[in-house]
Coordinates of C-alpha atoms in Angstrom, one line a residue:
M1 CA 49.0 22.7 125.7
S2 CA 49.2 19.4 127.5
E3 CA 48.5 19.3 131.2
R4 CA 50.9 18.1 133.9
I5 CA 49.2 16.4 136.9
V6 CA 51.0 16.6 140.3
V7 CA 50.1 14.3 143.2
D8 CA 52.1 15.4 146.2
P9 CA 52.1 13.8 148.6
I10 CA 51.0 10.3 147.6
T11 CA 49.0 9.2 150.7
R12 CA 48.5 5.8 152.3
I13 CA 52.3 5.0 151.9
E14 CA 55.3 5.4 154.2
G15 CA 57.3 8.5 153.5
H16 CA 57.1 11.4 151.1
L17 CA 56.5 10.7 147.4
R18 CA 55.6 13.1 144.6
I19 CA 54.4 12.0 141.2
E20 CA 54.3 14.3 138.2
A21 CA 52.5 13.0 135.1
Q22 CA 52.5 14.7 131.7
M23 CA 49.2 14.2 129.9
E24 CA 48.5 13.8 126.2
G25 CA 44.7 14.2 126.1
N26 CA 43.4 12.0 128.9
K27 CA 46.4 9.6 128.8
I28 CA 49.7 9.7 130.7
A29 CA 52.5 10.2 128.3
Q30 CA 55.4 10.6 130.8
A31 CA 55.7 10.3 134.5
W32 CA 58.3 11.2 137.1
S33 CA 58.8 9.8 140.6
S34 CA 60.4 12.0 143.3
G35 CA 61.4 11.3 146.8
T36 CA 61.0 14.7 148.5
M37 CA 62.7 14.0 151.8
V38 CA 66.1 12.8 152.8
R39 CA 67.2 11.0 156.0
G40 CA 70.4 9.6 157.5
I41 CA 71.5 6.2 158.6
E42 CA 74.5 4.8 156.7
I43 CA 77.1 7.3 157.7
I44 CA 76.0 7.0 161.4
L45 CA 77.3 3.4 161.3
K46 CA 80.9 4.3 160.3
G47 CA 83.4 3.5 163.1
R48 CA 80.8 1.4 165.1
D49 CA 80.9 -2.3 166.1
P50 CA 79.5 -4.4 163.2
R51 CA 77.5 -6.5 165.7
D52 CA 75.5 -3.4 166.6
A53 CA 74.6 -2.3 163.1
W54 CA 71.3 -4.2 163.0
A55 CA 69.9 -2.0 165.8
F56 CA 70.6 1.2 163.8
T57 CA 69.6 0.0 160.4
Q58 CA 66.2 -1.3 161.6
R59 CA 65.4 2.4 162.3
I60 CA 65.5 3.1 158.6
C61 CA 61.8 2.4 158.8
G62 CA 59.2 1.4 161.4
V63 CA 56.7 0.1 158.8
C64 CA 59.4 -2.2 157.2
T65 CA 60.3 -3.4 160.7
L66 CA 62.6 -6.4 161.0
V67 CA 63.9 -6.5 157.4
H68 CA 66.8 -4.2 157.8
G69 CA 67.8 -5.9 161.0
I70 CA 67.9 -9.3 159.1
A71 CA 69.8 -7.9 156.2
S72 CA 72.3 -6.3 158.5
V73 CA 73.1 -9.4 160.6
R74 CA 73.4 -11.4 157.4
A75 CA 75.8 -8.8 156.0
V76 CA 78.1 -9.2 159.0
E77 CA 77.8 -13.0 158.9
N78 CA 78.6 -13.1 155.2
A79 CA 81.7 -10.9 155.7
L80 CA 83.0 -13.1 158.5
N81 CA 81.8 -16.5 157.1
Y82 CA 79.8 -16.9 160.2
N83 CA 77.3 -19.7 160.2
V84 CA 74.1 -19.7 162.3
P85 CA 72.5 -22.8 163.9
P86 CA 69.5 -24.5 162.0
N87 CA 67.1 -23.4 164.8
A88 CA 68.1 -19.8 164.4
Q89 CA 67.6 -20.0 160.7
L90 CA 64.1 -21.5 161.2
I91 CA 63.2 -18.8 163.7
R92 CA 64.4 -16.1 161.3
N93 CA 62.2 -17.6 158.6
L94 CA 59.2 -17.6 160.9
M95 CA 59.8 -14.0 161.8
I96 CA 60.3 -12.9 158.2
G97 CA 57.3 -14.9 157.1
A98 CA 55.2 -13.3 159.8
Q99 CA 56.3 -9.9 158.6
Y100 CA 55.2 -10.7 155.0
I101 CA 51.8 -11.9 156.1
H102 CA 51.1 -9.0 158.5
D103 CA 52.5 -6.4 156.0
H104 CA 50.6 -7.7 152.9
V105 CA 47.3 -8.0 154.7
M106 CA 47.7 -4.5 156.1
H107 CA 48.7 -3.2 152.7
F108 CA 45.7 -4.7 150.9
Y109 CA 43.0 -3.6 153.3
H110 CA 44.4 -0.4 154.8
L111 CA 46.6 1.1 152.1
H112 CA 45.4 -0.2 148.7
A113 CA 41.8 -1.5 148.9
L114 CA 40.4 2.0 149.1
D115 CA 41.6 2.6 145.6
W116 CA 39.1 0.0 144.5
V117 CA 36.5 0.1 147.3
D118 CA 34.0 3.0 147.6
V119 CA 33.3 3.2 151.3
V120 CA 30.3 5.6 151.0
S121 CA 28.7 3.3 148.4
A122 CA 28.6 0.6 151.1
L123 CA 25.8 2.6 152.8
N124 CA 23.5 1.5 149.9
A125 CA 24.2 -2.2 150.5
D126 CA 21.6 -4.8 151.4
P127 CA 23.1 -6.7 154.4
K128 CA 21.3 -9.9 153.3
A129 CA 22.7 -9.7 149.8
T130 CA 26.1 -8.9 151.2
S131 CA 25.9 -12.0 153.4
S132 CA 25.0 -14.1 150.3
L133 CA 28.0 -12.7 148.4
A134 CA 30.4 -13.3 151.3
Q135 CA 29.1 -16.9 151.9
S136 CA 29.4 -17.7 148.2
I137 CA 33.1 -17.0 148.1
S138 CA 34.3 -18.1 151.6
S139 CA 33.4 -20.1 154.8
W140 CA 34.5 -17.1 157.0
P141 CA 32.2 -17.2 160.0
K142 CA 31.6 -13.5 160.2
S143 CA 29.2 -13.3 157.3
S144 CA 25.6 -13.4 158.5
P145 CA 23.0 -10.7 157.5
G146 CA 23.0 -9.5 161.1
Y147 CA 26.8 -9.0 161.1
F148 CA 26.8 -7.0 158.0
S149 CA 23.7 -5.0 159.2
D150 CA 25.7 -4.1 162.3
M151 CA 28.7 -3.1 160.2
K152 CA 26.5 -0.9 158.0
K153 CA 25.1 0.9 161.0
K154 CA 28.6 1.5 162.3
L155 CA 29.7 3.0 159.0
K156 CA 26.4 5.0 158.8
N157 CA 27.1 6.5 162.2
F158 CA 30.6 7.6 161.0
V159 CA 29.2 9.3 158.0
E160 CA 26.3 11.0 159.6
A161 CA 28.5 12.4 162.4
G162 CA 30.9 13.9 159.8
Q163 CA 33.7 11.8 161.3
L164 CA 34.9 9.6 158.4
G165 CA 38.3 9.6 160.1
I166 CA 40.3 6.9 158.4
F167 CA 37.9 7.0 155.4
A168 CA 38.1 10.7 154.9
K169 CA 39.7 12.7 152.0
A170 CA 39.1 10.1 149.3
Y171 CA 37.4 10.1 145.9
W172 CA 34.1 8.5 146.9
G173 CA 31.7 8.4 144.0
H174 CA 34.5 8.5 141.4
P175 CA 33.3 6.9 138.1
A176 CA 36.4 4.6 138.2
Y177 CA 34.8 2.7 141.2
K178 CA 33.0 -0.4 139.9
L179 CA 32.1 -2.6 142.9
P180 CA 28.4 -3.0 143.7
P181 CA 27.4 -1.7 147.2
E182 CA 27.4 -5.2 148.7
A183 CA 31.0 -5.9 147.7
N184 CA 31.9 -2.5 149.1
L185 CA 30.3 -3.3 152.4
M186 CA 32.0 -6.7 152.6
A187 CA 35.4 -5.2 151.9
V188 CA 34.9 -2.3 154.4
S189 CA 33.9 -4.9 157.1
H190 CA 37.0 -6.9 156.5
Y191 CA 39.0 -3.6 156.6
L192 CA 37.8 -3.1 160.1
E193 CA 38.4 -6.8 161.1
A194 CA 42.0 -6.7 159.8
L195 CA 42.7 -3.9 162.3
G196 CA 42.2 -6.3 165.2
W197 CA 43.8 -9.2 163.4
Q198 CA 47.1 -7.4 162.8
R199 CA 47.4 -6.6 166.4
D200 CA 47.2 -10.3 167.4
V201 CA 49.6 -11.7 164.7
A202 CA 52.3 -9.1 165.5
R203 CA 52.8 -11.0 168.8
L204 CA 54.9 -13.6 167.0
H205 CA 57.7 -11.1 166.8
T206 CA 57.5 -10.3 170.5
I207 CA 57.8 -14.0 171.3
F208 CA 61.0 -14.5 169.3
G209 CA 62.4 -10.9 169.3
G210 CA 61.1 -9.4 172.5
K211 CA 59.1 -6.6 170.8
N212 CA 57.4 -5.2 167.7
P213 CA 58.2 -3.0 165.9
H214 CA 62.0 -3.5 165.8
P215 CA 62.4 -6.9 167.3
N216 CA 65.9 -7.9 168.6
F217 CA 68.4 -9.7 166.5
L218 CA 71.9 -11.2 167.1
V219 CA 74.8 -11.8 164.8
G220 CA 75.4 -15.5 164.9
G221 CA 71.9 -16.6 165.7
V222 CA 68.8 -15.3 167.4
P223 CA 68.5 -13.8 171.0
C224 CA 65.9 -16.3 172.2
P225 CA 67.3 -19.4 174.0
I226 CA 65.1 -22.5 174.0
D227 CA 64.2 -24.0 177.4
L228 CA 60.8 -25.6 177.5
N229 CA 60.5 -25.2 181.3
S230 CA 61.9 -21.7 181.8
D231 CA 59.9 -18.5 182.1
S232 CA 62.7 -16.5 180.6
A233 CA 63.2 -18.5 177.4
L234 CA 61.4 -19.9 174.5
N235 CA 59.3 -22.4 176.4
A236 CA 56.4 -24.8 175.6
E237 CA 53.7 -22.2 176.3
R238 CA 55.3 -19.6 174.0
L239 CA 55.8 -22.2 171.2
A240 CA 52.2 -23.2 171.5
K241 CA 51.3 -19.5 171.1
V242 CA 53.3 -19.3 167.9
Q243 CA 51.3 -22.3 166.6
D244 CA 48.1 -20.5 167.4
I245 CA 49.3 -17.3 165.6
I246 CA 50.3 -19.3 162.5
K247 CA 46.8 -20.9 162.4
Q248 CA 45.2 -17.5 162.9
M249 CA 47.3 -16.1 160.0
Q250 CA 46.4 -19.0 157.7
T251 CA 42.7 -18.8 158.4
F252 CA 42.5 -15.1 157.6
V253 CA 44.6 -15.4 154.5
D254 CA 42.6 -18.4 153.2
Q255 CA 39.1 -17.3 154.1
V256 CA 39.3 -13.5 153.8
Y257 CA 42.3 -12.1 152.0
V258 CA 42.5 -14.5 149.0
P259 CA 38.7 -14.6 148.4
D260 CA 38.4 -10.8 148.7
T261 CA 41.3 -10.2 146.2
L262 CA 39.6 -12.5 143.6
A263 CA 36.2 -11.0 144.2
I264 CA 37.4 -7.4 143.8
A265 CA 39.7 -8.2 140.9
G266 CA 36.8 -9.6 138.9
F267 CA 35.3 -6.1 138.6
Y268 CA 38.6 -4.6 137.5
K269 CA 39.9 -6.9 134.8
D270 CA 40.6 -3.9 132.6
W271 CA 43.5 -3.2 135.0
A272 CA 45.1 -6.5 133.7
G273 CA 46.2 -4.5 130.7
R274 CA 48.0 -1.5 132.3
G275 CA 50.6 -0.7 134.8
E276 CA 53.6 -3.0 134.1
G277 CA 56.1 -0.9 132.2
L278 CA 59.6 -2.3 132.6
G279 CA 59.2 -6.0 131.8
N280 CA 62.3 -6.7 133.9
F281 CA 62.1 -8.4 137.3
M282 CA 64.7 -9.3 140.0
T283 CA 64.8 -11.4 143.1
M284 CA 67.8 -12.0 145.5
G285 CA 66.2 -15.0 147.1
D286 CA 65.2 -15.9 150.7
F287 CA 63.8 -18.4 153.2
P288 CA 66.7 -20.9 153.1
E289 CA 66.2 -24.4 154.3
K290 CA 70.0 -25.1 154.7
G291 CA 71.5 -21.7 155.3
M292 CA 72.3 -18.6 153.2
N293 CA 75.2 -20.3 151.6
D294 CA 72.9 -22.8 149.8
P295 CA 70.8 -20.8 147.3
D296 CA 69.3 -24.1 146.0
S297 CA 67.5 -24.5 149.3
Y298 CA 65.8 -21.1 149.1
L299 CA 62.0 -21.1 148.9
I300 CA 62.3 -17.9 146.7
P301 CA 65.0 -18.4 144.2
P302 CA 67.4 -15.6 143.1
G303 CA 67.6 -14.4 139.6
V304 CA 66.6 -11.8 136.9
I305 CA 64.0 -12.1 134.2
L306 CA 64.4 -9.7 131.3
N307 CA 61.8 -8.6 128.7
R308 CA 59.1 -10.9 130.2
D309 CA 61.1 -14.0 129.1
L310 CA 60.1 -16.5 131.7
S311 CA 62.1 -19.2 129.9
T312 CA 65.4 -17.7 131.0
I313 CA 66.5 -16.8 134.5
H314 CA 69.8 -14.8 134.6
E315 CA 72.1 -15.4 137.6
I316 CA 72.8 -12.6 140.0
D317 CA 76.0 -11.9 141.8
L318 CA 75.8 -9.2 144.4
N319 CA 79.6 -9.0 144.8
A320 CA 80.3 -8.4 141.1
P321 CA 81.2 -4.8 140.5
D322 CA 79.5 -4.6 137.1
Q323 CA 76.1 -6.0 138.2
V324 CA 74.4 -3.9 141.0
Q325 CA 75.3 -0.3 140.6
E326 CA 73.6 3.0 141.7
F327 CA 73.4 6.0 139.5
V328 CA 72.7 9.7 140.5
G329 CA 72.2 11.3 137.1
H330 CA 68.8 12.6 138.1
S331 CA 69.3 12.5 141.9
W332 CA 70.3 15.2 144.3
Y333 CA 73.7 13.7 144.9
D334 CA 77.2 14.0 143.5
Y335 CA 79.8 11.3 142.8
G336 CA 83.5 12.0 142.7
A337 CA 83.6 10.4 139.2
G338 CA 80.7 12.6 138.0
K339 CA 77.0 12.4 137.6
D340 CA 77.1 9.8 134.9
A341 CA 79.0 7.2 136.9
G342 CA 77.6 4.0 138.4
L343 CA 79.0 2.7 141.7
H344 CA 78.8 -0.7 143.2
P345 CA 77.7 -0.4 146.9
Y346 CA 81.1 -1.5 148.2
D347 CA 82.4 1.7 146.6
G348 CA 79.2 3.7 147.3
E349 CA 79.3 7.4 147.9
T350 CA 76.7 9.7 149.5
S351 CA 77.2 13.4 149.0
L352 CA 74.1 15.5 149.0
N353 CA 73.6 18.3 146.5
Y354 CA 70.1 19.7 146.4
T355 CA 69.7 21.6 143.1
G356 CA 65.9 21.6 143.0
P357 CA 63.5 24.5 143.1
E358 CA 62.8 26.5 146.3
P359 CA 59.6 25.3 147.8
P360 CA 56.8 25.9 147.3
Y361 CA 57.1 25.1 143.6
E362 CA 54.7 24.1 140.8
H363 CA 56.8 21.6 138.9
L364 CA 60.2 19.9 139.1
D365 CA 62.8 20.4 136.5
V366 CA 62.8 16.8 135.3
E367 CA 65.6 17.5 132.8
Q368 CA 67.9 17.9 135.8
S369 CA 68.1 16.2 139.2
Y370 CA 64.6 15.7 140.7
S371 CA 64.7 13.1 143.5
W372 CA 66.4 12.2 146.8
M373 CA 66.3 8.6 145.6
K374 CA 69.2 7.1 143.6
S375 CA 68.7 4.9 140.5
P376 CA 69.9 1.3 141.1
R377 CA 70.5 -0.9 138.0
W378 CA 71.4 -4.5 137.4
K379 CA 73.9 -4.8 134.5
G380 CA 72.5 -1.4 133.4
N381 CA 68.9 -2.6 133.4
A382 CA 66.1 -1.0 135.3
V383 CA 64.3 -3.9 137.1
E384 CA 61.2 -4.2 139.2
V385 CA 61.4 -6.0 142.6
G386 CA 58.7 -7.2 144.9
P387 CA 55.7 -9.6 145.0
L388 CA 55.3 -9.7 141.2
A389 CA 59.0 -10.4 140.6
R390 CA 58.9 -13.2 143.2
V391 CA 55.8 -14.9 141.9
L392 CA 57.1 -14.7 138.4
M393 CA 60.5 -16.2 139.5
L394 CA 58.7 -19.0 141.4
Y395 CA 56.4 -19.6 138.4
A396 CA 59.4 -19.6 135.9
S397 CA 61.3 -21.9 138.3
G398 CA 58.5 -24.5 138.2
H399 CA 57.4 -24.1 141.8
E400 CA 54.3 -26.3 141.9
Q401 CA 52.2 -24.4 144.4
T402 CA 52.8 -21.1 142.7
K403 CA 51.9 -22.6 139.3
A404 CA 48.7 -24.0 140.7
L405 CA 47.7 -20.7 142.4
V406 CA 48.5 -18.7 139.3
E407 CA 46.5 -21.0 137.1
M408 CA 43.6 -20.9 139.6
T409 CA 43.7 -17.1 139.6
L410 CA 43.8 -16.8 135.9
N411 CA 41.0 -19.3 135.4
T412 CA 38.8 -17.6 138.1
L413 CA 39.3 -14.2 136.5
D414 CA 39.2 -15.6 132.9
V415 CA 42.3 -13.7 131.9
S416 CA 45.5 -14.9 130.1
V417 CA 49.0 -15.2 131.7
E418 CA 49.8 -11.8 130.2
A419 CA 47.6 -10.3 132.9
L420 CA 50.4 -11.0 135.4
F421 CA 52.3 -8.1 133.9
S422 CA 50.1 -5.3 135.2
T423 CA 48.8 -3.3 138.1
L424 CA 46.2 -6.0 138.7
G425 CA 48.8 -8.8 138.4
R426 CA 51.1 -7.1 140.9
T427 CA 48.2 -6.8 143.4
A428 CA 47.2 -10.4 142.9
A429 CA 50.8 -11.6 143.2
R430 CA 51.1 -10.1 146.6
T431 CA 48.0 -12.1 147.7
L432 CA 49.3 -15.4 146.2
E433 CA 52.7 -15.1 147.8
T434 CA 51.1 -14.4 151.1
K435 CA 49.2 -17.8 150.8
I436 CA 52.5 -19.5 149.8
I437 CA 54.4 -18.1 152.8
A438 CA 51.5 -18.7 155.2
D439 CA 51.6 -22.4 154.3
N440 CA 55.4 -22.6 154.7
M441 CA 55.1 -21.1 158.2
Q442 CA 53.7 -24.4 159.3
V443 CA 56.6 -26.3 157.7
W444 CA 59.2 -24.1 159.4
Y445 CA 57.4 -24.4 162.8
D446 CA 57.2 -28.2 162.5
N447 CA 60.9 -28.4 161.7
L448 CA 61.7 -26.3 164.7
I449 CA 59.6 -28.5 167.0
S450 CA 61.2 -31.7 165.5
N451 CA 64.7 -30.3 166.2
I452 CA 63.7 -29.5 169.8
R453 CA 62.3 -33.0 170.3
A454 CA 65.5 -34.5 169.0
G455 CA 67.5 -32.6 171.6
D456 CA 68.7 -29.7 169.4
I457 CA 68.1 -26.5 171.2
D458 CA 71.0 -24.3 169.9
T459 CA 70.0 -20.9 168.7
F460 CA 73.4 -19.1 168.8
N461 CA 76.9 -19.9 167.5
D462 CA 79.6 -18.1 169.6
R463 CA 82.5 -19.2 167.4
L464 CA 83.2 -15.8 165.8
W465 CA 81.4 -13.5 168.3
E466 CA 84.6 -12.0 169.7
P467 CA 86.2 -9.4 167.3
S468 CA 89.6 -10.8 168.1
S469 CA 88.7 -13.8 166.0
W470 CA 88.0 -11.7 162.9
P471 CA 90.4 -10.9 160.1
S472 CA 91.7 -7.3 160.0
E473 CA 89.7 -6.6 156.9
A474 CA 86.5 -8.2 155.6
Q475 CA 83.5 -7.3 153.4
G476 CA 80.2 -8.9 152.8
V477 CA 76.6 -8.5 151.6
G478 CA 73.5 -9.5 153.5
F479 CA 70.3 -9.8 151.4
M480 CA 66.8 -10.8 151.8
E481 CA 63.4 -10.6 150.2
A482 CA 61.6 -7.9 152.1
P483 CA 57.8 -7.7 151.6
R484 CA 58.3 -4.8 149.2
G485 CA 61.1 -6.5 147.3
A486 CA 64.8 -7.4 147.1
L487 CA 66.9 -5.7 149.9
A488 CA 70.7 -5.9 150.4
H489 CA 73.2 -4.3 152.8
W490 CA 76.9 -4.2 151.9
I491 CA 79.4 -3.8 154.7
V492 CA 83.2 -3.2 154.8
I493 CA 84.9 -4.0 158.1
K494 CA 88.4 -2.8 159.0
D495 CA 90.1 -3.3 162.3
E496 CA 86.9 -4.6 164.0
K497 CA 84.9 -1.5 163.0
I498 CA 82.6 -0.5 160.2
D499 CA 84.5 1.3 157.4
N500 CA 81.7 1.6 154.9
Y501 CA 78.0 0.6 154.8
Q502 CA 75.5 0.9 152.0
A503 CA 71.9 -0.3 151.7
V504 CA 70.0 -0.7 148.4
V505 CA 66.4 -1.1 149.2
P506 CA 63.2 -2.3 147.3
S507 CA 61.6 1.1 147.0
T508 CA 64.8 2.6 145.6
W509 CA 64.8 0.0 142.9
N510 CA 61.2 0.7 142.1
A511 CA 60.7 4.4 142.8
G512 CA 64.1 5.7 141.7
P513 CA 64.2 8.4 139.0
R514 CA 65.6 8.1 135.5
D515 CA 69.2 7.1 135.2
P516 CA 71.8 9.0 133.0
S517 CA 70.8 7.1 129.9
G518 CA 67.1 8.1 130.4
Q519 CA 65.8 4.8 131.6
P520 CA 62.8 5.3 133.8
G521 CA 62.3 3.6 137.1
A522 CA 59.6 1.0 137.7
Y523 CA 57.0 3.5 139.0
E524 CA 57.6 5.8 136.2
A525 CA 57.5 3.1 133.5
A526 CA 54.3 1.6 135.1
L527 CA 52.5 4.9 134.9
Q528 CA 53.5 5.4 131.3
D529 CA 51.9 2.0 130.5
N530 CA 48.3 2.6 129.2
H531 CA 46.9 4.9 131.8
E532 CA 43.9 6.9 130.9
M533 CA 42.5 9.4 133.5
L534 CA 38.7 9.8 133.9
D535 CA 39.2 12.9 136.0
P536 CA 42.6 14.5 136.3
K537 CA 41.5 16.4 139.4
Q538 CA 40.8 13.0 141.1
P539 CA 43.7 10.9 139.9
V540 CA 42.7 7.6 141.5
E541 CA 44.3 5.8 138.5
I542 CA 47.7 7.1 139.6
L543 CA 47.1 5.9 143.1
R544 CA 46.1 2.4 142.0
T545 CA 49.3 1.7 140.2
I546 CA 51.7 3.4 142.7
H547 CA 50.0 1.7 145.6
S548 CA 50.3 -1.7 143.9
F549 CA 54.0 -1.4 144.6
D550 CA 53.4 -0.6 148.3
P551 CA 55.9 2.3 148.4
C552 CA 58.2 2.9 151.4
I553 CA 60.0 6.2 150.7
A554 CA 61.5 6.3 154.2
C555 CA 63.5 3.2 153.2
A556 CA 64.3 4.6 149.8
V557 CA 65.9 7.8 151.1
H558 CA 67.8 6.3 154.1
V559 CA 71.1 7.9 153.1
T560 CA 73.1 10.8 154.6
D561 CA 75.9 13.1 153.7
P562 CA 79.5 12.2 154.8
D563 CA 80.0 15.4 156.9
G564 CA 76.3 16.0 157.8
E565 CA 76.4 19.7 157.0
E566 CA 74.3 19.7 153.8
L567 CA 71.6 17.6 155.5
V568 CA 71.1 20.5 158.0
Q569 CA 71.0 23.0 155.2
V570 CA 68.3 21.1 153.3
K571 CA 66.2 20.9 156.4
I572 CA 66.4 24.7 156.9
K573 CA 65.1 25.2 153.4

């Protein structure tokens, strides 16, 4: 009888995710992804002022801070045909870019690296050899033998005191770990350095948005007026601090994150042949140079790639009723038109109906509904969103820097372009796009400074601020490329209030369950792609592939029931 492995909860993610994997021998034959909690945001917005929606939607997630606020203000602006000043767009780009860089570095070191790095093995490292390794791949100044000796002592004190803390409850010594002790010590040292780094770079959000997490936003612009001589505005001192933060980001990315990714990947090239699954990838596009109404000016272009065919990019229309649809065939929801129906978000419904087993339970009934996540599809296709989709879209679109970085990575690792379609490729893509965005941060900053020097200090357009200027009915979609992938919010406005609001988020695209036709989601398909388990009781292989997507299940299950009653009943269970 074949064994079914259950990992619940998947740790080092945001939210509650359960993975069940049916084994055939030592290989995963089938896998199922289940969001095991449900939350409520969308229905709370009904009847509220659309200008306030961003403040509620940002609370979908504290890890994915900022992104839902951006998508929300863009949705209202799209519905009202409300343009924002160029300075506001540049500031938004800087804030989104900072979120990417912060999020990706944190993910690599604090959520994903421990799938590849054996912390306890670092105790056997030679600090002098570690220094030689570090200096051979980077000019990062913290790389002397004395530095790594001190870091080894710090780690040794943790272990001997029985206080591994953040490094506890892992699979140290697992035969799947391949790094030599010196590489482990280098990576653990950078893990600890990144903790301090992330605190400093998050300050960019506080300069433009007043706080982090959940910085402030404004329909029609940004809430930070520019006055170089005022203590209560975006002044010269604060702009200089932004420049310092950008340089700090770029230095860490160039001298630590990129070299570490390549060094670690070199020991795990077998992971370039597993963990893709779907072969379909989607981006909605972001980082406009000339506003959201000009997709040709986006740094990240929108489109869909099907069946790994990089020669063809399919156009995406988020308003077309037959393109983006959500299904609930294997989800704990009901639709008025039945479980097999697919609904466009403008017509979206959220009616909870938990039919799963009474906890605690051994296994889910995967022939029925088994997740609180829905199953989004593009023209009926399951697609992957996120860093790999974006890098592939940039590569297929001929973006020169992306092509150069991809070729450098493939040559360094001595692997073919097929390696992109894998767990390793997904992890590397996140690093490469961080480099691309970090470099563009300077471009956006320079453009902002040039505008200010030319006398343009506008950050808000008040033309459509008053609801009396709005049509009686309007609808729109606000989209962006969040760090975890394509994100969109759809809004329907009637009589100056929100009539309907639906969000389809990256981790719903990737982590959702099978649809009524049996198509698996991206997580499920990736786990079914060439995964052999060395030790089913220590399923580090499952963690590697799931973490490569950087799950956020709080985002994926942001919905609530129209009357709220069933939500309470589920909580009582």
